[in-house]
PDB file of C-alpha atoms in Angstrom:
ATOM      1  CA  GLY A1350     160.782-158.910  -5.388  1.00 66.00           C
ATOM      2  CA  ALA A1351     159.910-162.576  -5.176  1.00 80.00           C
ATOM      3  CA  VAL A1352     159.373-164.575  -8.366  1.00 90.00           C
ATOM      4  CA  VAL A1353     156.518-166.866  -9.217  1.00 94.00           C
ATOM      5  CA  SER A1354     156.657-168.972 -12.375  1.00 95.00           C
ATOM      6  CA  GLN A1355     154.026-170.861 -14.274  1.00 97.00           C
ATOM      7  CA  HIS A1356     154.357-173.647 -16.778  1.00 96.00           C
ATOM      8  CA  PRO A1357     153.282-173.903 -19.540  1.00 97.00           C
ATOM      9  CA  SER A1358     152.729-170.304 -20.683  1.00 96.00           C
ATOM     10  CA  TRP A1359     150.462-171.428 -23.458  1.00 96.00           C
ATOM     11  CA  VAL A1360     148.688-174.711 -24.070  1.00 97.00           C
ATOM     12  CA  ILE A1361     146.227-175.873 -26.730  1.00 97.00           C
ATOM     13  CA  CYS A1362     144.382-179.036 -26.201  1.00 95.00           C
ATOM     14  CA  LYS A1363     141.484-180.987 -27.611  1.00 96.00           C
ATOM     15  CA  SER A1364     138.067-181.031 -25.958  1.00 96.00           C
ATOM     16  CA  GLY A1365     137.811-183.897 -23.366  1.00 96.00           C
ATOM     17  CA  THR A1366     141.426-183.983 -22.453  1.00 97.00           C
ATOM     18  CA  SER A1367     143.046-182.874 -19.187  1.00 97.00           C
ATOM     19  CA  VAL A1368     145.614-180.166 -18.817  1.00 97.00           C
ATOM     20  CA  LYS A1369     148.022-179.584 -15.901  1.00 97.00           C
ATOM     21  CA  ILE A1370     149.305-176.094 -15.024  1.00 98.00           C
ATOM     22  CA  GLU A1371     152.184-175.681 -12.575  1.00 97.00           C
ATOM     23  CA  CYS A1372     152.807-172.688 -10.324  1.00 97.00           C
ATOM     24  CA  ARG A1373     156.186-172.401  -8.513  1.00 96.00           C
ATOM     25  CA  SER A1374     157.476-169.921  -6.052  1.00 94.00           C
ATOM     26  CA  LEU A1375     161.127-169.763  -7.038  1.00 93.00           C
ATOM     27  CA  ASP A1376     162.815-167.977  -4.100  1.00 88.00           C
ATOM     28  CA  PHE A1377     160.411-168.329  -1.261  1.00 90.00           C
ATOM     29  CA  GLN A1378     158.097-170.768   0.378  1.00 90.00           C
ATOM     30  CA  ALA A1379     154.403-170.512   0.172  1.00 91.00           C
ATOM     31  CA  THR A1380     151.978-172.557   2.270  1.00 90.00           C
ATOM     32  CA  THR A1381     149.102-170.930   0.412  1.00 92.00           C
ATOM     33  CA  MET A1382     148.758-170.092  -3.265  1.00 95.00           C
ATOM     34  CA  PHE A1383     145.829-168.711  -5.157  1.00 95.00           C
ATOM     35  CA  TRP A1384     144.460-169.602  -8.586  1.00 97.00           C
ATOM     36  CA  TYR A1385     142.641-167.078 -10.647  1.00 96.00           C
ATOM     37  CA  ARG A1386     140.890-167.154 -14.014  1.00 96.00           C
ATOM     38  CA  GLN A1387     140.742-164.122 -16.243  1.00 93.00           C
ATOM     39  CA  PHE A1388     138.515-163.864 -19.366  1.00 89.00           C
ATOM     40  CA  PRO A1389     139.393-161.250 -21.998  1.00 84.00           C
ATOM     41  CA  LYS A1390     138.912-157.684 -20.901  1.00 79.00           C
ATOM     42  CA  GLN A1391     137.658-158.901 -17.538  1.00 84.00           C
ATOM     43  CA  SER A1392     139.179-158.916 -14.078  1.00 85.00           C
ATOM     44  CA  LEU A1393     140.728-161.636 -12.170  1.00 90.00           C
ATOM     45  CA  MET A1394     138.276-164.089 -10.587  1.00 92.00           C
ATOM     46  CA  LEU A1395     139.515-166.113  -7.684  1.00 93.00           C
ATOM     47  CA  MET A1396     138.852-169.804  -8.335  1.00 95.00           C
ATOM     48  CA  ALA A1397     140.458-171.481  -5.323  1.00 95.00           C
ATOM     49  CA  THR A1398     142.946-171.247  -2.525  1.00 94.00           C
ATOM     50  CA  SER A1399     145.606-173.945  -2.554  1.00 94.00           C
ATOM     51  CA  ASN A1400     146.895-175.087   0.800  1.00 91.00           C
ATOM     52  CA  GLU A1401     150.069-177.062   1.270  1.00 90.00           C
ATOM     53  CA  GLY A1402     149.409-180.515   2.749  1.00 87.00           C
ATOM     54  CA  SER A1403     145.633-180.159   2.872  1.00 88.00           C
ATOM     55  CA  LYS A1404     142.648-179.717   0.606  1.00 91.00           C
ATOM     56  CA  ALA A1405     142.079-176.647  -1.542  1.00 93.00           C
ATOM     57  CA  THR A1406     139.330-174.222  -0.777  1.00 94.00           C
ATOM     58  CA  TYR A1407     137.139-173.472  -3.751  1.00 96.00           C
ATOM     59  CA  GLU A1408     135.117-170.341  -4.394  1.00 94.00           C
ATOM     60  CA  GLN A1409     131.380-170.624  -4.900  1.00 93.00           C
ATOM     61  CA  GLY A1410     130.438-171.833  -8.359  1.00 93.00           C
ATOM     62  CA  VAL A1411     133.873-173.472  -9.095  1.00 95.00           C
ATOM     63  CA  GLU A1412     133.636-177.197  -9.698  1.00 94.00           C
ATOM     64  CA  LYS A1413     136.245-178.907  -7.513  1.00 93.00           C
ATOM     65  CA  ASP A1414     136.020-182.187  -9.541  1.00 94.00           C
ATOM     66  CA  LYS A1415     136.781-180.282 -12.742  1.00 96.00           C
ATOM     67  CA  PHE A1416     139.558-178.098 -11.380  1.00 97.00           C
ATOM     68  CA  LEU A1417     141.801-180.334  -9.340  1.00 96.00           C
ATOM     69  CA  ILE A1418     144.336-178.545  -7.170  1.00 95.00           C
ATOM     70  CA  ASN A1419     147.351-180.216  -5.551  1.00 92.00           C
ATOM     71  CA  HIS A1420     149.790-178.303  -3.313  1.00 92.00           C
ATOM     72  CA  ALA A1421     152.466-180.976  -2.830  1.00 85.00           C
ATOM     73  CA  SER A1422     155.266-178.841  -1.529  1.00 91.00           C
ATOM     74  CA  LEU A1423     155.974-175.399  -0.205  1.00 92.00           C
ATOM     75  CA  THR A1424     156.997-174.203  -3.638  1.00 93.00           C
ATOM     76  CA  LEU A1425     154.654-175.958  -6.015  1.00 95.00           C
ATOM     77  CA  SER A1426     150.928-175.926  -6.686  1.00 96.00           C
ATOM     78  CA  THR A1427     149.247-177.537  -9.695  1.00 96.00           C
ATOM     79  CA  LEU A1428     145.871-176.967 -11.240  1.00 97.00           C
ATOM     80  CA  THR A1429     144.499-179.681 -13.490  1.00 97.00           C
ATOM     81  CA  VAL A1430     141.624-178.912 -15.777  1.00 97.00           C
ATOM     82  CA  THR A1431     139.911-182.266 -16.315  1.00 96.00           C
ATOM     83  CA  SER A1432     137.833-183.013 -19.413  1.00 96.00           C
ATOM     84  CA  ALA A1433     138.383-179.561 -20.789  1.00 96.00           C
ATOM     85  CA  HIS A1434     135.836-177.928 -22.884  1.00 96.00           C
ATOM     86  CA  PRO A1435     136.005-174.830 -25.072  1.00 96.00           C
ATOM     87  CA  GLU A1436     134.325-172.738 -22.416  1.00 95.00           C
ATOM     88  CA  ASP A1437     137.317-173.492 -20.155  1.00 96.00           C
ATOM     89  CA  SER A1438     139.501-171.480 -22.518  1.00 96.00           C
ATOM     90  CA  SER A1439     140.855-168.659 -20.500  1.00 96.00           C
ATOM     91  CA  PHE A1440     144.010-167.080 -18.856  1.00 96.00           C
ATOM     92  CA  TYR A1441     144.848-168.854 -15.692  1.00 97.00           C
ATOM     93  CA  ILE A1442     147.031-166.962 -13.191  1.00 97.00           C
ATOM     94  CA  CYS A1443     148.405-168.142  -9.829  1.00 97.00           C
ATOM     95  CA  SER A1444     149.748-166.028  -7.009  1.00 95.00           C
ATOM     96  CA  ALA A1445     151.710-166.696  -3.809  1.00 93.00           C
ATOM     97  CA  PRO A1446     151.791-164.410  -0.764  1.00 90.00           C
ATOM     98  CA  MET A1447     154.934-163.395   1.121  1.00 86.00           C
ATOM     99  CA  ARG A1448     154.858-161.617   4.469  1.00 79.00           C
ATOM    100  CA  ARG A1449     155.870-157.980   4.185  1.00 74.00           C
ATOM    101  CA  GLU A1450     154.672-156.670   7.546  1.00 72.00           C
ATOM    102  CA  ILE A1451     152.225-157.673  10.244  1.00 69.00           C
ATOM    103  CA  GLY A1452     148.815-158.160   8.760  1.00 67.00           C
ATOM    104  CA  TYR A1453     150.014-157.698   5.193  1.00 73.00           C
ATOM    105  CA  ASN A1454     151.188-160.310   2.756  1.00 79.00           C
ATOM    106  CA  GLU A1455     152.193-159.141  -0.653  1.00 85.00           C
ATOM    107  CA  GLN A1456     150.809-161.259  -3.514  1.00 89.00           C
ATOM    108  CA  PHE A1457     153.257-162.151  -6.184  1.00 92.00           C
ATOM    109  CA  PHE A1458     151.693-163.248  -9.463  1.00 94.00           C
ATOM    110  CA  GLY A1459     152.877-165.689 -11.989  1.00 95.00           C
ATOM    111  CA  PRO A1460     152.998-164.725 -15.699  1.00 95.00           C
ATOM    112  CA  GLY A1461     149.803-166.654 -16.499  1.00 96.00           C
ATOM    113  CA  THR A1462     148.906-169.648 -18.643  1.00 97.00           C
ATOM    114  CA  ARG A1463     146.771-169.248 -21.674  1.00 96.00           C
ATOM    115  CA  LEU A1464     144.570-172.234 -22.184  1.00 97.00           C
ATOM    116  CA  THR A1465     142.863-172.834 -25.537  1.00 97.00           C
ATOM    117  CA  VAL A1466     140.481-175.809 -25.828  1.00 96.00           C
ATOM    118  CA  LEU A1467     139.505-176.762 -29.354  1.00 95.00           C
TER     119      LEU A1467
ATOM    120  CA  GLN B1198     126.191-154.732  -6.741  1.00 70.00           C
ATOM    121  CA  LYS B1199     129.880-155.704  -7.068  1.00 79.00           C
ATOM    122  CA  GLU B1200     132.130-155.354  -4.081  1.00 89.00           C
ATOM    123  CA  VAL B1201     134.558-153.239  -6.086  1.00 94.00           C
ATOM    124  CA  GLU B1202     133.581-151.024  -9.028  1.00 93.00           C
ATOM    125  CA  GLN B1203     136.012-149.752 -11.573  1.00 94.00           C
ATOM    126  CA  ASP B1204     135.454-148.039 -14.913  1.00 91.00           C
ATOM    127  CA  PRO B1205     136.880-150.460 -17.631  1.00 88.00           C
ATOM    128  CA  GLY B1206     137.818-147.607 -19.965  1.00 89.00           C
ATOM    129  CA  PRO B1207     139.686-147.414 -22.239  1.00 94.00           C
ATOM    130  CA  LEU B1208     141.179-144.164 -21.043  1.00 96.00           C
ATOM    131  CA  SER B1209     143.230-142.403 -23.721  1.00 97.00           C
ATOM    132  CA  VAL B1210     145.596-139.655 -22.873  1.00 97.00           C
ATOM    133  CA  PRO B1211     148.516-137.884 -24.596  1.00 97.00           C
ATOM    134  CA  GLU B1212     152.105-138.403 -23.330  1.00 97.00           C
ATOM    135  CA  GLY B1213     152.838-136.136 -20.333  1.00 97.00           C
ATOM    136  CA  ALA B1214     149.261-135.970 -19.062  1.00 97.00           C
ATOM    137  CA  ILE B1215     148.241-136.549 -15.496  1.00 97.00           C
ATOM    138  CA  VAL B1216     146.121-139.735 -15.252  1.00 97.00           C
ATOM    139  CA  SER B1217     143.506-140.327 -12.591  1.00 97.00           C
ATOM    140  CA  LEU B1218     142.239-143.894 -11.995  1.00 97.00           C
ATOM    141  CA  ASN B1219     139.748-144.801  -9.327  1.00 97.00           C
ATOM    142  CA  CYS B1220     137.691-147.467  -7.703  1.00 97.00           C
ATOM    143  CA  THR B1221     134.770-147.522  -5.335  1.00 97.00           C
ATOM    144  CA  TYR B1222     133.919-150.300  -2.965  1.00 96.00           C
ATOM    145  CA  SER B1223     131.100-151.320  -0.672  1.00 95.00           C
ATOM    146  CA  ASN B1224     132.825-153.434   2.017  1.00 93.00           C
ATOM    147  CA  SER B1225     133.781-151.204   4.920  1.00 92.00           C
ATOM    148  CA  ALA B1226     135.993-154.015   6.336  1.00 91.00           C
ATOM    149  CA  PHE B1227     138.604-153.484   3.568  1.00 93.00           C
ATOM    150  CA  GLN B1228     141.779-152.193   5.102  1.00 91.00           C
ATOM    151  CA  TYR B1229     144.480-152.805   2.505  1.00 92.00           C
ATOM    152  CA  PHE B1230     144.297-151.252  -0.934  1.00 95.00           C
ATOM    153  CA  MET B1231     146.475-152.142  -3.811  1.00 95.00           C
ATOM    154  CA  TRP B1232     147.075-151.011  -7.378  1.00 97.00           C
ATOM    155  CA  TYR B1233     148.382-153.524  -9.881  1.00 96.00           C
ATOM    156  CA  ARG B1234     149.559-152.964 -13.436  1.00 96.00           C
ATOM    157  CA  GLN B1235     148.967-155.720 -16.019  1.00 94.00           C
ATOM    158  CA  TYR B1236     150.428-155.674 -19.488  1.00 93.00           C
ATOM    159  CA  SER B1237     148.586-157.726 -22.129  1.00 88.00           C
ATOM    160  CA  ARG B1238     148.827-161.548 -21.532  1.00 85.00           C
ATOM    161  CA  LYS B1239     151.053-161.061 -18.433  1.00 90.00           C
ATOM    162  CA  GLY B1240     150.474-161.489 -14.775  1.00 92.00           C
ATOM    163  CA  PRO B1241     149.674-158.370 -12.597  1.00 94.00           C
ATOM    164  CA  GLU B1242     152.511-156.624 -10.843  1.00 93.00           C
ATOM    165  CA  LEU B1243     152.037-154.568  -7.726  1.00 92.00           C
ATOM    166  CA  LEU B1244     152.505-150.814  -8.101  1.00 94.00           C
ATOM    167  CA  MET B1245     151.508-149.611  -4.649  1.00 91.00           C
ATOM    168  CA  TYR B1246     149.683-150.596  -1.590  1.00 89.00           C
ATOM    169  CA  THR B1247     148.173-148.433   1.172  1.00 91.00           C
ATOM    170  CA  TYR B1248     146.912-149.306   4.565  1.00 88.00           C
ATOM    171  CA  SER B1249     143.708-147.608   5.731  1.00 87.00           C
ATOM    172  CA  SER B1250     143.163-143.983   4.658  1.00 87.00           C
ATOM    173  CA  GLY B1251     145.749-141.550   3.375  1.00 88.00           C
ATOM    174  CA  ASN B1252     148.146-140.829   0.601  1.00 92.00           C
ATOM    175  CA  LYS B1253     151.223-142.620  -0.580  1.00 93.00           C
ATOM    176  CA  GLU B1254     153.666-141.392  -3.205  1.00 95.00           C
ATOM    177  CA  ASP B1255     156.247-143.407  -5.208  1.00 94.00           C
ATOM    178  CA  GLY B1256     157.914-141.571  -8.017  1.00 96.00           C
ATOM    179  CA  ARG B1257     155.370-140.641 -10.572  1.00 97.00           C
ATOM    180  CA  PHE B1258     152.591-142.556  -8.783  1.00 97.00           C
ATOM    181  CA  THR B1259     150.355-141.385  -5.991  1.00 97.00           C
ATOM    182  CA  ALA B1260     147.771-143.587  -4.281  1.00 97.00           C
ATOM    183  CA  GLN B1261     144.918-142.082  -2.291  1.00 96.00           C
ATOM    184  CA  VAL B1262     142.453-143.809  -0.066  1.00 96.00           C
ATOM    185  CA  ASP B1263     139.303-142.194   1.377  1.00 95.00           C
ATOM    186  CA  LYS B1264     137.642-144.773   3.589  1.00 93.00           C
ATOM    187  CA  SER B1265     134.860-142.425   4.574  1.00 93.00           C
ATOM    188  CA  SER B1266     133.756-142.323   0.895  1.00 94.00           C
ATOM    189  CA  LYS B1267     134.846-145.826   0.108  1.00 95.00           C
ATOM    190  CA  TYR B1268     136.870-144.395  -2.763  1.00 96.00           C
ATOM    191  CA  ILE B1269     140.478-144.983  -3.852  1.00 97.00           C
ATOM    192  CA  SER B1270     142.557-143.304  -6.559  1.00 97.00           C
ATOM    193  CA  LEU B1271     145.806-143.710  -8.446  1.00 97.00           C
ATOM    194  CA  PHE B1272     147.390-140.772 -10.017  1.00 97.00           C
ATOM    195  CA  ILE B1273     150.124-140.972 -12.646  1.00 97.00           C
ATOM    196  CA  ARG B1274     152.059-137.872 -13.347  1.00 97.00           C
ATOM    197  CA  ASP B1275     153.956-137.234 -16.635  1.00 97.00           C
ATOM    198  CA  SER B1276     152.421-140.284 -18.164  1.00 97.00           C
ATOM    199  CA  GLN B1277     154.508-142.280 -20.724  1.00 97.00           C
ATOM    200  CA  PRO B1278     153.592-144.608 -23.544  1.00 97.00           C
ATOM    201  CA  SER B1279     155.100-147.370 -21.496  1.00 96.00           C
ATOM    202  CA  ASP B1280     152.427-146.786 -18.884  1.00 97.00           C
ATOM    203  CA  SER B1281     149.888-148.124 -21.367  1.00 97.00           C
ATOM    204  CA  ALA B1282     148.496-151.188 -19.606  1.00 96.00           C
ATOM    205  CA  THR B1283     145.438-152.272 -17.608  1.00 95.00           C
ATOM    206  CA  TYR B1284     145.428-150.984 -14.044  1.00 97.00           C
ATOM    207  CA  LEU B1285     143.555-153.093 -11.433  1.00 96.00           C
ATOM    208  CA  CYS B1286     142.623-152.003  -7.998  1.00 97.00           C
ATOM    209  CA  ALA B1287     142.467-154.718  -5.358  1.00 95.00           C
ATOM    210  CA  MET B1288     141.634-154.703  -1.708  1.00 94.00           C
ATOM    211  CA  LYS B1289     141.401-157.011   1.307  1.00 90.00           C
ATOM    212  CA  ASP B1290     140.367-156.892   4.900  1.00 86.00           C
ATOM    213  CA  GLU B1291     142.511-157.472   8.025  1.00 79.00           C
ATOM    214  CA  GLY B1292     143.719-160.978   8.509  1.00 73.00           C
ATOM    215  CA  PHE B1293     142.541-162.434   5.167  1.00 72.00           C
ATOM    216  CA  GLN B1294     144.838-163.032   2.259  1.00 77.00           C
ATOM    217  CA  LYS B1295     142.141-163.139  -0.374  1.00 85.00           C
ATOM    218  CA  LEU B1296     142.137-160.147  -2.731  1.00 90.00           C
ATOM    219  CA  VAL B1297     139.001-158.636  -4.320  1.00 92.00           C
ATOM    220  CA  PHE B1298     139.805-157.079  -7.658  1.00 93.00           C
ATOM    221  CA  GLY B1299     138.165-154.398  -9.668  1.00 94.00           C
ATOM    222  CA  THR B1300     137.522-155.011 -13.350  1.00 91.00           C
ATOM    223  CA  GLY B1301     140.593-152.999 -14.411  1.00 94.00           C
ATOM    224  CA  THR B1302     140.897-149.789 -16.356  1.00 96.00           C
ATOM    225  CA  ARG B1303     142.701-150.006 -19.718  1.00 95.00           C
ATOM    226  CA  LEU B1304     145.006-146.967 -20.119  1.00 97.00           C
ATOM    227  CA  LEU B1305     146.398-145.881 -23.512  1.00 97.00           C
ATOM    228  CA  VAL B1306     149.073-143.193 -23.511  1.00 97.00           C
ATOM    229  CA  SER B1307     149.832-141.872 -27.016  1.00 96.00           C
ATOM    230  CA  PRO B1308     153.206-140.361 -27.990  1.00 94.00           C
TER     231      PRO B1308
END
């Protein structure tokens, strides 16, 4: 299967600072990537859809000025949490789709980034 | 009402048991149904996907979809301690890439 990596895997930062998380598709190109947030013992909640060469599409209730997304190339999307606060502490996971058959793109997930804001 | 409902568990079974996991959903437009396994602090990995109604088998895993009842199931035969993880159902409709996830069921298989 295809591989999606994330960096860093774990980050601790002080309240008020910004943190950048990278998502890379290692062996395939992805014009679209997805960013999810997962709180402990809860499911994945889609935050935004990252589109290569254009603006990201954010889900309802997600602050676009706080969670900046840049999809600069066909293999890299970044999520920057600006002015992080303790309530932003969570597990952030990205995914990238790859065409498997007509109408179906398999989503390959990254290993996740654990963000702790002190 | 959530679009996808899934019992969070935990579900505890002894090694060798048959495990049944399921989800219900409300959106009749969903056509693709997936089961993901997620180990603690890891990203989800795809176990199986099914298009529309029917059964699909892969080794010890069987996925069933009943669109008339809006109900999907994952069966694990001869469960192993290594199957202990959270199992997430996910689904999407035709043409869209966005997945809608259930809350996940935590499975514990004891030796």
